[in-house]
Short mmCIF file of C-alpha atoms in Angstrom, two decimals:
data_model
loop_
_atom_site.label_atom_id
_atom_site.label_comp_id
_atom_site.label_asym_id
_atom_site.label_seq_id
_atom_site.Cartn_x
_atom_site.Cartn_y
_atom_site.Cartn_z
CA GLN V 179 -12.18 -3.77 -13.05
CA VAL V 180 -10.87 -1.82 -10.42
CA GLN V 181 -8.98 1.26 -10.63
CA LEU V 182 -6.54 3.24 -7.27
CA VAL V 183 -6.32 6.27 -6.35
CA GLU V 184 -3.93 6.96 -3.65
CA SER V 185 -3.44 10.17 -2.22
CA GLY V 186 -1.80 12.33 0.63
CA GLY V 187 1.79 11.98 -0.41
CA GLY V 188 3.09 15.12 -0.07
CA SER V 189 7.11 16.69 1.95
CA VAL V 190 7.21 16.20 5.56
CA GLN V 191 10.83 16.45 7.97
CA ALA V 192 12.65 13.67 9.81
CA GLY V 193 10.55 12.28 12.48
CA GLY V 194 7.08 13.24 10.97
CA SER V 195 4.31 11.90 9.85
CA LEU V 196 2.12 11.71 6.66
CA ARG V 197 -1.44 9.16 6.20
CA LEU V 198 -1.30 7.67 2.50
CA SER V 199 -5.09 6.47 1.72
CA CYS V 200 -6.34 4.98 -1.67
CA ALA V 201 -9.07 4.64 -3.16
CA ALA V 202 -11.04 1.61 -4.95
CA ILE V 203 -13.40 1.79 -7.13
CA GLY V 204 -15.06 -0.07 -9.43
CA SER V 205 -18.75 -2.51 -9.49
CA THR V 206 -20.12 -3.28 -6.17
CA TYR V 207 -19.17 -7.04 -7.07
CA SER V 208 -15.16 -6.07 -8.33
CA LEU V 209 -15.19 -4.72 -5.15
CA TYR V 210 -16.26 -7.53 -3.11
CA TYR V 211 -14.03 -10.06 -4.48
CA ILE V 212 -10.30 -8.09 -3.71
CA ASN V 213 -8.73 -9.83 -0.89
CA TYR V 214 -5.53 -8.35 -0.97
CA MET V 215 -4.36 -5.37 -0.81
CA GLY V 216 -0.98 -3.61 -0.61
CA TRP V 217 1.89 -0.48 -0.28
CA PHE V 218 5.17 -0.69 -2.46
CA ARG V 219 7.27 2.13 -2.44
CA GLN V 220 10.20 2.85 -5.54
CA ALA V 221 13.10 4.74 -4.60
CA PRO V 222 15.20 6.71 -7.31
CA GLY V 223 17.77 4.35 -8.86
CA LYS V 224 16.31 1.40 -6.97
CA GLU V 225 13.92 -1.29 -7.03
CA ARG V 226 10.42 -1.23 -6.29
CA GLU V 227 9.99 -3.42 -2.95
CA GLY V 228 6.84 -3.75 -0.91
CA VAL V 229 6.16 -2.28 2.30
CA ALA V 230 3.52 -3.83 3.85
CA THR V 231 0.33 -5.74 3.07
CA ILE V 232 -3.05 -6.94 4.48
CA ASP V 233 -5.84 -9.68 3.09
CA SER V 234 -9.16 -9.86 3.75
CA ASP V 235 -9.08 -11.49 7.38
CA ARG V 236 -6.93 -8.07 8.05
CA THR V 237 -3.87 -10.24 8.78
CA ALA V 238 -1.33 -7.25 7.98
CA ASN V 239 2.43 -8.04 7.13
CA TYR V 240 5.15 -5.42 7.00
CA ALA V 241 9.13 -4.80 5.41
CA ASP V 242 11.26 -4.60 8.53
CA SER V 243 12.53 -1.13 7.27
CA VAL V 244 9.25 -0.37 8.23
CA LYS V 245 7.92 -2.55 11.29
CA GLY V 246 6.69 -0.33 14.25
CA ARG V 247 7.15 2.70 12.17
CA PHE V 248 3.88 2.26 10.20
CA THR V 249 0.37 1.23 10.00
CA ILE V 250 -2.02 -0.54 7.32
CA SER V 251 -5.43 -0.38 7.56
CA LYS V 252 -8.42 -0.60 5.28
CA ASP V 253 -12.07 0.66 5.53
CA ASN V 254 -14.15 -1.79 3.94
CA ALA V 255 -17.27 0.79 4.27
CA LYS V 256 -14.71 3.78 2.24
CA ASN V 257 -13.32 0.48 0.07
CA THR V 258 -10.02 2.36 1.12
CA LEU V 259 -7.16 1.35 2.01
CA TYR V 260 -4.57 3.31 4.77
CA LEU V 261 -0.53 3.89 5.37
CA GLN V 262 -0.22 5.75 8.58
CA MET V 263 3.71 6.14 8.46
CA ASN V 264 4.93 7.77 10.94
CA SER V 265 8.81 8.49 11.95
CA LEU V 266 9.57 8.94 8.98
CA LYS V 267 13.47 9.06 7.95
CA PRO V 268 15.02 10.57 4.32
CA GLU V 269 15.09 7.17 3.42
CA ASP V 270 11.31 6.66 3.07
CA THR V 271 11.84 9.09 -0.04
CA ALA V 272 9.94 7.12 -2.93
CA ILE V 273 6.81 6.77 -4.74
CA TYR V 274 4.36 4.74 -2.94
CA TYR V 275 2.03 3.00 -5.10
CA CYS V 276 -1.19 0.97 -3.69
CA ALA V 277 -1.88 -2.30 -5.20
CA ALA V 278 -4.22 -5.40 -5.36
CA ASN V 279 -5.56 -8.33 -5.81
CA TYR V 280 -8.43 -11.01 -6.32
CA VAL V 281 -6.33 -14.15 -5.66
CA ARG V 282 -2.53 -14.52 -4.66
CA ARG V 283 -0.08 -14.81 -6.93
CA GLY V 284 3.78 -14.94 -6.38
CA GLY V 285 5.41 -17.36 -4.07
CA THR V 286 7.10 -15.23 -1.53
CA TRP V 287 5.52 -12.18 0.36
CA PRO V 288 4.94 -9.16 -1.27
CA TYR V 289 3.99 -11.00 -3.52
CA LYS V 290 2.74 -10.11 -6.97
CA TYR V 291 -0.40 -7.78 -7.58
CA ASP V 292 -1.99 -6.92 -10.57
CA TYR V 293 -3.64 -4.02 -9.91
CA TRP V 294 -1.88 -0.54 -9.43
CA GLY V 295 -2.24 2.78 -8.17
CA GLN V 296 -0.61 5.55 -10.26
CA GLY V 297 1.51 6.65 -6.91
CA THR V 298 2.00 9.12 -4.66
CA GLN V 299 5.56 11.24 -3.78
CA VAL V 300 6.65 11.30 -0.11
CA THR V 301 9.58 13.18 -0.23
CA VAL V 302 11.43 12.81 4.09
CA SER V 303 13.86 15.91 4.23
CA SER V 304 17.22 15.39 7.10
#
């Protein structure tokens, strides 16, 4: 089992930047075998959507809406996932969730995840 704890959300004006962090907590064994991690977001009245994902080989994929603005990365030594968000827009306002999985589930990107954090609010004002 793994626990995910997000941090770094907040309020920022359009054009600004934020960096989200997601700490993965668990036994050495449980953390070692995490192969897939990602960031999702859910805006009020909308369905949750994939933002960015990263595999154990560091292959990263992004939603079209954030390509060129957001960067996903991870520090295996710290068991931490990051999302650097630049050039933020009001439409990026949402609760951002970190997710993790041991195996790939689901047929299409962003795939399905079994472990989720509690979420962190990001608000971008115009």
